Coordinates of N, CA and C in Angstrom, one line a residue:
M1 N -75.9 19.6 -0.1 CA -74.6 19.0 0.1 C -73.7 19.4 -1.1
R2 N -72.8 20.3 -0.8 CA -71.9 20.8 -1.9 C -70.9 19.9 -2.4
L3 N -70.6 18.8 -1.7 CA -69.6 17.8 -2.2 C -70.2 16.4 -2.4
K4 N -71.4 16.4 -2.7 CA -72.1 15.1 -2.8 C -71.5 14.2 -3.8
G5 N -71.0 13.0 -3.4 CA -70.5 12.0 -4.3 C -69.0 12.3 -4.7
K6 N -68.4 13.3 -4.2 CA -67.0 13.6 -4.6 C -66.1 12.7 -3.8
V7 N -65.3 11.9 -4.5 CA -64.3 11.0 -3.9 C -63.1 11.9 -3.5
S8 N -62.8 11.9 -2.2 CA -61.8 12.8 -1.7 C -60.8 12.1 -0.9
I9 N -59.5 12.4 -1.1 CA -58.4 11.9 -0.3 C -57.9 13.0 0.6
I10 N -57.7 12.8 1.9 CA -57.2 13.8 2.8 C -56.1 13.2 3.6
T11 N -54.9 13.7 3.4 CA -53.7 13.2 4.2 C -53.6 13.9 5.5
G12 N -53.0 13.2 6.5 CA -53.1 13.8 7.8 C -54.5 14.0 8.3
G13 N -55.3 13.0 7.9 CA -56.8 13.2 8.1 C -57.4 12.7 9.4
A14 N -56.5 12.3 10.4 CA -57.0 11.7 11.6 C -56.9 12.6 12.8
S15 N -56.4 13.8 12.6 CA -56.3 14.7 13.8 C -56.2 16.2 13.3
G16 N -56.5 17.1 14.2 CA -56.4 18.5 13.9 C -57.2 19.0 12.8
I17 N -56.6 19.8 11.9 CA -57.3 20.4 10.8 C -57.7 19.3 9.8
G18 N -56.8 18.3 9.7 CA -57.2 17.2 8.8 C -58.4 16.5 9.2
K19 N -58.6 16.2 10.4 CA -59.8 15.5 10.9 C -61.0 16.4 10.7
A20 N -60.9 17.6 11.1 CA -62.0 18.6 10.9 C -62.4 18.6 9.4
T21 N -61.4 18.5 8.5 CA -61.7 18.6 7.1 C -62.4 17.3 6.6
V22 N -62.0 16.2 7.2 CA -62.6 14.9 6.9 C -64.1 15.0 7.3
L23 N -64.4 15.4 8.5 CA -65.7 15.5 9.0 C -66.6 16.4 8.2
K24 N -66.0 17.6 7.8 CA -66.7 18.6 7.0 C -67.1 18.0 5.6
F25 N -66.1 17.4 5.0 CA -66.3 16.8 3.7 C -67.4 15.8 3.7
A26 N -67.3 14.9 4.7 CA -68.4 13.9 4.8 C -69.7 14.5 5.1
Q27 N -69.8 15.5 5.9 CA -71.1 16.2 6.2 C -71.6 16.8 4.9
E28 N -70.7 17.2 4.0 CA -71.2 17.8 2.7 C -71.4 16.8 1.6
G29 N -71.3 15.5 2.0 CA -71.7 14.4 1.0 C -70.5 13.7 0.3
A30 N -69.3 14.1 0.7 CA -68.1 13.5 0.0 C -67.9 12.1 0.5
I31 N -67.3 11.2 -0.3 CA -66.7 10.0 0.1 C -65.3 10.2 0.4
V32 N -64.9 9.9 1.7 CA -63.5 10.4 2.1 C -62.6 9.2 2.4
A33 N -61.4 9.3 1.9 CA -60.3 8.4 2.2 C -59.4 9.1 3.3
V34 N -59.4 8.6 4.5 CA -58.7 9.2 5.6 C -57.3 8.6 5.6
C35 N -56.3 9.4 5.4 CA -54.9 8.9 5.3 C -54.1 9.5 6.5
D36 N -53.5 8.6 7.3 CA -52.7 9.1 8.4 C -51.7 7.9 8.8
L37 N -51.0 8.1 9.9 CA -50.0 7.2 10.3 C -50.4 6.2 11.4
N38 N -51.4 6.5 12.1 CA -51.8 5.7 13.3 C -53.2 5.0 13.0
Q39 N -53.2 3.7 13.1 CA -54.4 3.0 12.7 C -55.5 3.3 13.7
E40 N -55.2 3.4 15.0 CA -56.2 3.7 16.0 C -57.0 5.0 15.7
T41 N -56.2 6.1 15.4 CA -56.9 7.4 15.2 C -57.6 7.4 13.8
I42 N -57.0 6.6 12.8 CA -57.7 6.5 11.6 C -59.0 5.9 11.7
D43 N -59.1 4.7 12.5 CA -60.3 4.0 12.7 C -61.3 4.8 13.4
A44 N -60.8 5.6 14.4 CA -61.8 6.4 15.2 C -62.4 7.5 14.3
T45 N -61.6 8.1 13.4 CA -62.2 9.1 12.5 C -63.1 8.5 11.5
V46 N -62.8 7.4 11.0 CA -63.7 6.7 10.0 C -65.0 6.3 10.7
N47 N -64.9 5.8 11.9 CA -66.1 5.4 12.7 C -67.0 6.6 13.0
E48 N -66.3 7.8 13.3 CA -67.1 9.0 13.6 C -67.9 9.5 12.3
V49 N -67.2 9.3 11.2 CA -67.9 9.7 9.9 C -69.1 8.8 9.7
K50 N -68.9 7.5 9.9 CA -70.0 6.5 9.6 C -71.1 6.7 10.6
A51 N -70.8 7.0 11.9 CA -71.8 7.2 12.9 C -72.7 8.4 12.5
A52 N -72.2 9.3 11.8 CA -72.9 10.5 11.4 C -73.6 10.3 10.1
G53 N -73.5 9.1 9.5 CA -74.2 8.8 8.3 C -73.4 9.0 7.0
G54 N -72.1 9.3 7.2 CA -71.2 9.5 6.0 C -70.5 8.3 5.6
E55 N -69.7 8.4 4.6 CA -68.9 7.3 4.0 C -67.5 7.6 4.0
A56 N -66.7 6.7 4.6 CA -65.2 6.9 4.7 C -64.5 5.6 4.8
V57 N -63.3 5.6 4.3 CA -62.4 4.5 4.4 C -61.0 5.0 4.9
G58 N -60.3 4.1 5.6 CA -59.0 4.6 6.2 C -57.8 3.8 5.6
Y59 N -56.7 4.6 5.6 CA -55.5 4.0 5.1 C -54.3 4.5 5.9
I60 N -53.4 3.6 6.2 CA -52.1 4.1 6.8 C -51.2 4.5 5.6
V61 N -50.9 5.8 5.6 CA -50.1 6.4 4.5 C -49.0 7.3 5.1
N62 N -47.8 7.0 4.8 CA -46.7 7.9 5.1 C -46.4 8.6 3.7
V63 N -46.6 9.9 3.7 CA -46.5 10.6 2.4 C -45.1 10.6 1.8
T64 N -44.1 10.1 2.5 CA -42.8 9.9 1.9 C -42.6 8.5 1.3
N65 N -43.7 7.7 1.4 CA -43.6 6.3 0.9 C -44.5 6.2 -0.3
K66 N -43.8 6.2 -1.5 CA -44.6 6.2 -2.7 C -45.4 4.9 -2.9
S67 N -44.9 3.8 -2.4 CA -45.6 2.5 -2.5 C -46.9 2.6 -1.8
Q68 N -46.9 3.1 -0.5 CA -48.1 3.2 0.3 C -49.1 4.2 -0.4
I69 N -48.6 5.3 -0.9 CA -49.5 6.2 -1.6 C -50.1 5.6 -2.8
N70 N -49.3 5.0 -3.7 CA -49.8 4.4 -4.9 C -50.8 3.3 -4.6
D71 N -50.6 2.5 -3.6 CA -51.5 1.4 -3.2 C -52.8 2.0 -2.7
M72 N -52.8 3.1 -1.9 CA -54.0 3.7 -1.5 C -54.8 4.3 -2.6
V73 N -54.1 5.0 -3.5 CA -54.8 5.6 -4.7 C -55.4 4.5 -5.5
A74 N -54.7 3.4 -5.8 CA -55.3 2.4 -6.6 C -56.5 1.8 -5.9
D75 N -56.5 1.6 -4.6 CA -57.6 1.0 -3.9 C -58.8 2.0 -3.9
V76 N -58.6 3.3 -3.7 CA -59.7 4.2 -3.8 C -60.3 4.2 -5.2
K77 N -59.5 4.2 -6.2 CA -60.0 4.2 -7.5 C -60.8 2.9 -7.8
A78 N -60.3 1.8 -7.4 CA -60.9 0.5 -7.6 C -62.3 0.5 -6.9
R79 N -62.4 1.1 -5.7 CA -63.6 1.1 -4.9 C -64.7 2.0 -5.5
F80 N -64.2 3.2 -5.9 CA -65.2 4.3 -6.2 C -65.1 4.8 -7.6
G81 N -64.1 4.3 -8.4 CA -64.1 4.6 -9.8 C -63.5 5.9 -10.2
R82 N -63.2 6.8 -9.3 CA -62.6 8.1 -9.6 C -62.0 8.7 -8.4
I83 N -61.3 9.8 -8.6 CA -60.7 10.6 -7.5 C -61.0 12.1 -7.9
D84 N -61.8 12.8 -7.1 CA -62.2 14.1 -7.4 C -61.4 15.2 -6.7
V85 N -61.0 14.9 -5.4 CA -60.3 15.9 -4.6 C -59.1 15.3 -3.9
L86 N -58.0 16.0 -3.8 CA -56.9 15.6 -3.0 C -56.6 16.8 -2.1
V87 N -56.6 16.6 -0.8 CA -56.2 17.6 0.2 C -54.9 17.2 0.8
N88 N -53.8 17.9 0.4 CA -52.5 17.6 1.0 C -52.3 18.3 2.3
N89 N -52.8 17.7 3.4 CA -52.8 18.3 4.7 C -51.6 17.8 5.6
A90 N -51.1 16.6 5.3 CA -50.1 16.1 6.2 C -48.8 17.0 6.3
G91 N -48.3 17.2 7.5 CA -47.1 18.0 7.7 C -46.6 18.0 9.1
I92 N -45.4 18.4 9.3 CA -44.8 18.4 10.6 C -44.0 19.7 10.8
V93 N -43.6 20.0 12.0 CA -42.6 21.1 12.3 C -41.4 20.5 13.0
Q94 N -40.3 21.1 12.7 CA -39.0 20.8 13.4 C -38.3 22.1 13.5
D95 N -38.7 22.9 14.5 CA -38.2 24.3 14.5 C -36.8 24.5 15.1
A96 N -36.1 25.4 14.6 CA -34.8 25.8 15.1 C -34.3 27.0 14.3
Q97 N -33.5 27.9 14.9 CA -32.9 29.0 14.2 C -31.9 28.4 13.2
L98 N -31.6 29.1 12.2 CA -30.7 28.6 11.2 C -29.3 28.2 11.8
T99 N -28.8 28.9 12.7 CA -27.5 28.6 13.3 C -27.5 27.3 14.1
K100 N -28.7 26.9 14.5 CA -28.8 25.7 15.3 C -29.5 24.5 14.6
M101 N -30.1 24.8 13.4 CA -30.8 23.7 12.8 C -29.9 22.6 12.3
T102 N -30.3 21.4 12.5 CA -29.5 20.2 11.9 C -30.0 19.9 10.5
D103 N -29.1 19.2 9.8 CA -29.5 18.7 8.5 C -30.7 17.7 8.6
E104 N -30.7 17.0 9.6 CA -31.8 16.0 9.8 C -33.1 16.7 10.0
Q105 N -33.1 17.8 10.8 CA -34.4 18.6 10.9 C -34.8 19.2 9.6
F106 N -33.9 19.7 8.9 CA -34.2 20.3 7.6 C -34.8 19.3 6.6
D107 N -34.1 18.1 6.5 CA -34.4 17.1 5.5 C -35.8 16.5 5.8
L108 N -36.1 16.2 7.1 CA -37.3 15.6 7.5 C -38.5 16.5 7.1
V109 N -38.4 17.8 7.4 CA -39.6 18.7 7.1 C -39.7 18.8 5.6
I110 N -38.6 18.9 4.9 CA -38.7 19.0 3.4 C -39.3 17.7 2.8
D111 N -38.9 16.5 3.3 CA -39.4 15.3 2.8 C -40.9 15.1 3.0
I112 N -41.4 15.5 4.2 CA -42.8 15.3 4.5 C -43.7 16.5 3.9
N113 N -43.3 17.7 4.2 CA -44.1 18.8 3.8 C -44.1 19.2 2.4
L114 N -43.0 18.9 1.7 CA -42.8 19.4 0.3 C -42.8 18.2 -0.6
R115 N -41.9 17.3 -0.4 CA -41.8 16.1 -1.3 C -43.1 15.2 -1.1
G116 N -43.6 15.2 0.1 CA -44.9 14.4 0.3 C -46.0 15.0 -0.5
V117 N -46.1 16.3 -0.6 CA -47.2 16.9 -1.4 C -47.0 16.5 -2.9
Y118 N -45.8 16.6 -3.3 CA -45.5 16.2 -4.7 C -45.9 14.8 -4.9
N119 N -45.5 13.9 -4.0 CA -45.7 12.5 -4.2 C -47.2 12.2 -4.3
C120 N -48.0 12.8 -3.5 CA -49.5 12.6 -3.5 C -50.1 13.1 -4.8
A121 N -49.7 14.3 -5.1 CA -50.3 15.0 -6.3 C -49.9 14.1 -7.6
K122 N -48.7 13.7 -7.6 CA -48.2 12.9 -8.7 C -49.0 11.6 -8.8
A123 N -49.4 11.0 -7.7 CA -50.1 9.8 -7.7 C -51.6 9.9 -8.2
V124 N -52.2 11.1 -8.1 CA -53.6 11.2 -8.5 C -53.8 11.9 -9.8
V125 N -52.7 12.6 -10.3 CA -53.0 13.6 -11.4 C -53.4 12.9 -12.7
D126 N -52.8 11.7 -13.0 CA -53.2 11.0 -14.2 C -54.7 10.6 -14.2
T127 N -55.2 10.2 -13.0 CA -56.6 9.8 -12.9 C -57.4 11.1 -13.1
M128 N -57.1 12.2 -12.5 CA -57.8 13.4 -12.7 C -57.8 13.9 -14.2
V129 N -56.7 13.8 -14.8 CA -56.6 14.2 -16.2 C -57.5 13.3 -17.1
A130 N -57.5 12.0 -16.8 CA -58.3 11.0 -17.6 C -59.8 11.2 -17.4
Q131 N -60.2 11.6 -16.2 CA -61.6 11.8 -16.0 C -62.1 13.2 -16.3
G132 N -61.2 14.1 -16.7 CA -61.5 15.4 -17.1 C -61.7 16.4 -16.1
G133 N -61.2 16.2 -14.9 CA -61.3 17.2 -13.8 C -60.9 16.7 -12.5
G134 N -60.7 17.7 -11.6 CA -60.4 17.4 -10.2 C -59.9 18.6 -9.5
V135 N -59.6 18.5 -8.2 CA -59.2 19.6 -7.4 C -58.0 19.1 -6.5
I136 N -56.9 19.9 -6.5 CA -55.8 19.6 -5.6 C -55.7 20.8 -4.7
L137 N -55.7 20.6 -3.4 CA -55.6 21.6 -2.4 C -54.4 21.3 -1.5
N138 N -53.5 22.3 -1.3 CA -52.3 22.2 -0.5 C -52.4 23.0 0.8
A139 N -52.0 22.4 1.9 CA -51.9 23.1 3.1 C -50.6 23.9 3.2
S140 N -50.8 25.2 3.0 CA -49.6 26.1 3.2 C -49.8 26.7 4.6
S141 N -49.4 28.0 4.8 CA -49.5 28.6 6.1 C -49.2 30.1 5.9
V142 N -49.6 30.9 6.8 CA -49.2 32.3 6.8 C -47.7 32.4 6.8
V143 N -47.0 31.4 7.3 CA -45.5 31.3 7.3 C -45.0 31.2 5.9
G144 N -45.9 30.6 5.0 CA -45.5 30.4 3.6 C -45.7 31.6 2.8
V145 N -46.1 32.7 3.4 CA -46.3 34.0 2.7 C -45.3 35.0 3.3
Y146 N -45.1 34.9 4.6 CA -44.3 36.0 5.3 C -43.1 35.5 6.0
G147 N -42.9 34.1 6.0 CA -41.7 33.6 6.8 C -42.0 33.7 8.3
N148 N -41.1 33.1 9.1 CA -41.2 33.1 10.5 C -39.9 32.8 11.2
F149 N -39.6 33.4 12.3 CA -38.4 33.2 13.1 C -38.3 31.7 13.5
G150 N -37.2 31.1 13.3 CA -37.0 29.8 13.7 C -37.6 28.7 12.8
Q151 N -38.0 29.1 11.6 CA -38.7 28.1 10.8 C -38.2 28.1 9.3
T152 N -36.9 28.1 9.2 CA -36.3 28.0 7.9 C -36.9 26.8 7.1
N153 N -36.9 25.7 7.6 CA -37.3 24.5 6.9 C -38.8 24.5 6.6
Y154 N -39.6 24.8 7.7 CA -41.1 24.9 7.5 C -41.5 26.0 6.5
A155 N -40.9 27.1 6.6 CA -41.2 28.2 5.7 C -40.9 27.9 4.3
A156 N -39.8 27.2 4.1 CA -39.4 26.8 2.7 C -40.5 25.9 2.1
T157 N -41.0 24.9 2.9 CA -42.0 24.0 2.4 C -43.3 24.7 2.1
K158 N -43.7 25.6 3.0 CA -45.0 26.3 2.8 C -44.9 27.3 1.7
F159 N -43.8 28.0 1.5 CA -43.6 28.8 0.3 C -43.7 27.8 -0.9
G160 N -43.0 26.7 -0.8 CA -42.9 25.7 -1.9 C -44.2 25.2 -2.4
V161 N -45.1 24.9 -1.5 CA -46.4 24.3 -1.9 C -47.3 25.3 -2.6
I162 N -47.1 26.6 -2.3 CA -47.8 27.7 -3.0 C -47.2 27.7 -4.4
G163 N -45.9 27.5 -4.6 CA -45.3 27.5 -5.9 C -45.9 26.3 -6.7
F164 N -46.1 25.2 -6.0 CA -46.7 24.0 -6.7 C -48.1 24.4 -7.3
V165 N -48.9 25.0 -6.5 CA -50.3 25.2 -7.0 C -50.3 26.2 -8.1
K166 N -49.5 27.2 -8.0 CA -49.4 28.2 -9.1 C -48.9 27.6 -10.4
T167 N -48.0 26.7 -10.3 CA -47.5 26.0 -11.5 C -48.6 25.0 -12.0
W168 N -49.2 24.2 -11.1 CA -50.2 23.2 -11.5 C -51.4 23.9 -12.1
A169 N -51.8 25.1 -11.5 CA -52.9 25.8 -12.1 C -52.7 26.1 -13.6
K170 N -51.4 26.5 -13.9 CA -51.1 26.8 -15.3 C -51.1 25.5 -16.2
E171 N -50.5 24.5 -15.6 CA -50.3 23.2 -16.4 C -51.6 22.5 -16.5
L172 N -52.5 22.5 -15.5 CA -53.6 21.6 -15.5 C -55.0 22.2 -15.6
G173 N -55.0 23.6 -15.6 CA -56.3 24.2 -15.7 C -57.0 23.9 -17.0
K174 N -56.3 23.8 -18.1 CA -57.0 23.4 -19.3 C -57.5 22.0 -19.4
K175 N -57.1 21.2 -18.4 CA -57.5 19.8 -18.3 C -58.7 19.7 -17.3
G176 N -59.2 20.8 -16.8 CA -60.3 20.8 -15.8 C -59.9 20.6 -14.4
I177 N -58.6 20.7 -14.1 CA -58.1 20.5 -12.7 C -57.7 21.8 -12.1
R178 N -58.3 22.1 -10.9 CA -57.9 23.3 -10.2 C -57.0 23.0 -9.1
A179 N -56.1 23.9 -8.8 CA -55.1 23.8 -7.7 C -55.0 25.1 -6.9
N180 N -55.2 24.9 -5.6 CA -55.2 26.1 -4.7 C -54.5 25.8 -3.4
A181 N -54.0 26.8 -2.7 CA -53.4 26.6 -1.4 C -54.2 27.4 -0.3
V182 N -54.2 26.8 0.9 CA -54.9 27.4 2.0 C -53.8 27.8 3.0
C183 N -53.8 29.1 3.5 CA -52.7 29.6 4.4 C -53.3 30.0 5.7
P184 N -53.4 29.1 6.7 CA -53.9 29.5 8.0 C -52.9 30.3 8.8
G185 N -53.5 31.0 9.8 CA -52.6 31.6 10.8 C -52.6 30.7 12.0
F186 N -52.9 31.2 13.2 CA -52.9 30.4 14.4 C -54.2 29.6 14.5
V187 N -54.0 28.3 14.7 CA -55.2 27.4 14.8 C -55.2 26.7 16.1
A188 N -56.3 26.6 16.7 CA -56.4 25.9 18.0 C -56.5 24.4 17.8
T189 N -55.3 23.7 17.6 CA -55.2 22.3 17.5 C -54.6 21.7 18.7
P190 N -54.7 20.3 18.8 CA -54.2 19.7 20.0 C -52.7 19.9 20.3
I191 N -51.9 20.2 19.3 CA -50.5 20.4 19.4 C -50.2 21.6 20.3
L192 N -51.1 22.5 20.5 CA -50.9 23.7 21.3 C -51.0 23.4 22.8
K193 N -51.5 22.2 23.2 CA -51.7 21.9 24.6 C -50.4 21.9 25.3
A194 N -49.3 21.7 24.6 CA -48.0 21.6 25.3 C -47.4 23.0 25.5
M195 N -48.1 24.0 24.9 CA -47.5 25.4 25.1 C -48.0 26.1 26.3
P196 N -47.2 26.9 26.9 CA -47.6 27.7 28.1 C -48.7 28.6 27.8
E197 N -49.6 28.8 28.8 CA -50.8 29.7 28.6 C -50.4 31.1 28.1
K198 N -49.3 31.6 28.7 CA -48.9 33.0 28.3 C -48.4 33.1 26.9
V199 N -47.9 32.0 26.3 CA -47.5 32.0 24.9 C -48.7 32.0 24.0
I200 N -49.7 31.2 24.4 CA -51.0 31.1 23.7 C -51.7 32.5 23.7
Q201 N -51.7 33.1 24.9 CA -52.3 34.4 25.0 C -51.6 35.4 24.2
A202 N -50.3 35.4 24.1 CA -49.5 36.3 23.3 C -49.9 36.1 21.8
M203 N -50.1 34.9 21.4 CA -50.5 34.6 20.0 C -51.8 35.2 19.7
E204 N -52.8 35.0 20.6 CA -54.1 35.5 20.4 C -54.1 37.1 20.4
D205 N -53.3 37.7 21.2 CA -53.2 39.1 21.2 C -52.7 39.7 19.9
R206 N -52.0 39.0 19.1 CA -51.5 39.5 17.8 C -52.6 39.5 16.8
V207 N -53.7 38.8 17.0 CA -54.8 38.7 16.0 C -55.8 39.7 16.3
P208 N -56.2 40.6 15.3 CA -57.3 41.5 15.5 C -58.6 41.0 16.1
M209 N -58.9 39.7 15.8 CA -60.1 39.1 16.3 C -59.9 38.5 17.7
K210 N -58.6 38.6 18.2 CA -58.3 38.2 19.6 C -58.6 36.8 19.9
R211 N -58.5 35.9 19.0 CA -58.7 34.5 19.2 C -58.0 33.7 18.0
M212 N -57.7 32.4 18.3 CA -57.3 31.6 17.2 C -58.4 31.0 16.4
A213 N -58.1 30.5 15.2 CA -59.1 29.8 14.4 C -59.4 28.5 15.0
Q214 N -60.6 28.0 14.9 CA -60.9 26.6 15.1 C -60.6 25.8 13.9
P215 N -60.2 24.5 14.1 CA -60.0 23.7 12.9 C -61.1 23.7 11.9
E216 N -62.3 23.7 12.4 CA -63.5 23.7 11.6 C -63.6 24.9 10.6
E217 N -63.0 26.0 11.0 CA -63.1 27.2 10.2 C -62.1 27.0 9.0
I218 N -61.0 26.3 9.2 CA -60.1 26.0 8.1 C -60.8 25.0 7.2
A219 N -61.4 24.0 7.8 CA -62.1 22.9 7.0 C -63.2 23.5 6.1
N220 N -63.9 24.6 6.6 CA -64.9 25.2 5.8 C -64.3 25.8 4.5
L221 N -63.1 26.3 4.6 CA -62.5 26.9 3.4 C -62.1 25.8 2.4
Y222 N -61.6 24.7 3.0 CA -61.2 23.6 2.1 C -62.5 23.0 1.4
A223 N -63.6 22.9 2.1 CA -64.8 22.4 1.5 C -65.3 23.3 0.4
F224 N -65.2 24.6 0.6 CA -65.7 25.6 -0.4 C -64.8 25.4 -1.7
L225 N -63.5 25.4 -1.4 CA -62.5 25.3 -2.6 C -62.7 24.0 -3.3
A226 N -63.1 22.9 -2.6 CA -63.3 21.6 -3.3 C -64.6 21.6 -4.1
S227 N -65.5 22.5 -3.8 CA -66.8 22.4 -4.4 C -66.9 23.1 -5.7
D228 N -68.0 22.9 -6.4 CA -68.2 23.5 -7.7 C -68.5 25.0 -7.5
E229 N -68.8 25.5 -6.3 CA -69.0 26.9 -6.0 C -67.7 27.7 -6.3
A230 N -66.6 27.0 -6.2 CA -65.3 27.6 -6.4 C -64.7 27.3 -7.8
S231 N -65.6 27.1 -8.7 CA -65.2 26.6 -10.0 C -64.2 27.5 -10.8
Y232 N -64.1 28.8 -10.4 CA -63.2 29.7 -11.2 C -62.0 30.1 -10.3
I233 N -61.8 29.5 -9.1 CA -60.7 29.8 -8.3 C -59.6 28.8 -8.6
N234 N -58.5 29.3 -9.1 CA -57.4 28.4 -9.5 C -56.1 29.2 -9.4
G235 N -55.1 28.5 -8.7 CA -53.8 29.1 -8.5 C -53.8 30.1 -7.4
A236 N -54.7 30.0 -6.5 CA -54.8 31.0 -5.4 C -54.1 30.5 -4.1
A237 N -53.6 31.4 -3.3 CA -53.1 31.1 -2.0 C -53.9 32.0 -1.0
I238 N -54.9 31.4 -0.4 CA -55.9 32.2 0.4 C -55.5 32.2 1.9
E239 N -55.3 33.3 2.4 CA -55.0 33.5 3.8 C -56.3 33.4 4.7
I240 N -56.2 32.7 5.8 CA -57.3 32.6 6.7 C -56.7 32.8 8.1
T241 N -56.6 34.0 8.5 CA -55.7 34.4 9.7 C -56.4 35.2 10.7
G242 N -57.7 35.6 10.5 CA -58.3 36.5 11.4 C -57.7 37.9 11.4
G243 N -57.0 38.2 10.3 CA -56.4 39.6 10.2 C -55.0 39.7 10.8
L244 N -54.4 38.5 11.1 CA -53.1 38.5 11.7 C -52.0 39.4 11.0
T245 N -52.1 39.4 9.7 CA -51.0 40.1 8.9 C -51.3 41.5 8.6
L246 N -52.4 42.1 9.2 CA -52.7 43.5 8.9 C -51.8 44.4 9.7

């Protein structure tokens, strides 16, 4: 169990990549705080962890709400005494070309995907410094490396969270805290169910492996980066795309 006893907070943890990461962390022995917006899906995820013999607690957390974040962090610390890992997974899309994007679309994505990451990292960093170590992992994207048509707001945030980890790696490395970003390509999450089959097929055709990633494959990378096996990986933005960008 590579994460045995590590107290981990995962935002957006009740669906998609976040849920897969929660389940993987628990399987690897972590104590997991599942943070999301919907109590029903949070409870279902926590119960799934417990049914498999793991340990998890659930919290309603909007990453734009500092009070909710601070209350969650305080409760996790009070229950378990420390915070070892933060996975900043929560995020949204509001796609539109620049000529058609509204200020509301831009601001909402910035607030959740960028400021939300800052809010959560800010809430845990003093605890990690005081205990002499920790790991902060940010969900970026292949879009955060190469940009993408119709995603001015999303690309800005995913570039931005890479900037965060490169800065935090420099600031916090000497304090025993590592910060890294994960940059997935196409991932088979429930959000794709609304897409036409021909669109999904076109996405898969762009990947040399001719398929999308499964959420569990992204979760595996998060688990490795959170573990002591990745003890010298700091400030990295790791692509996991099946070769999409080749």
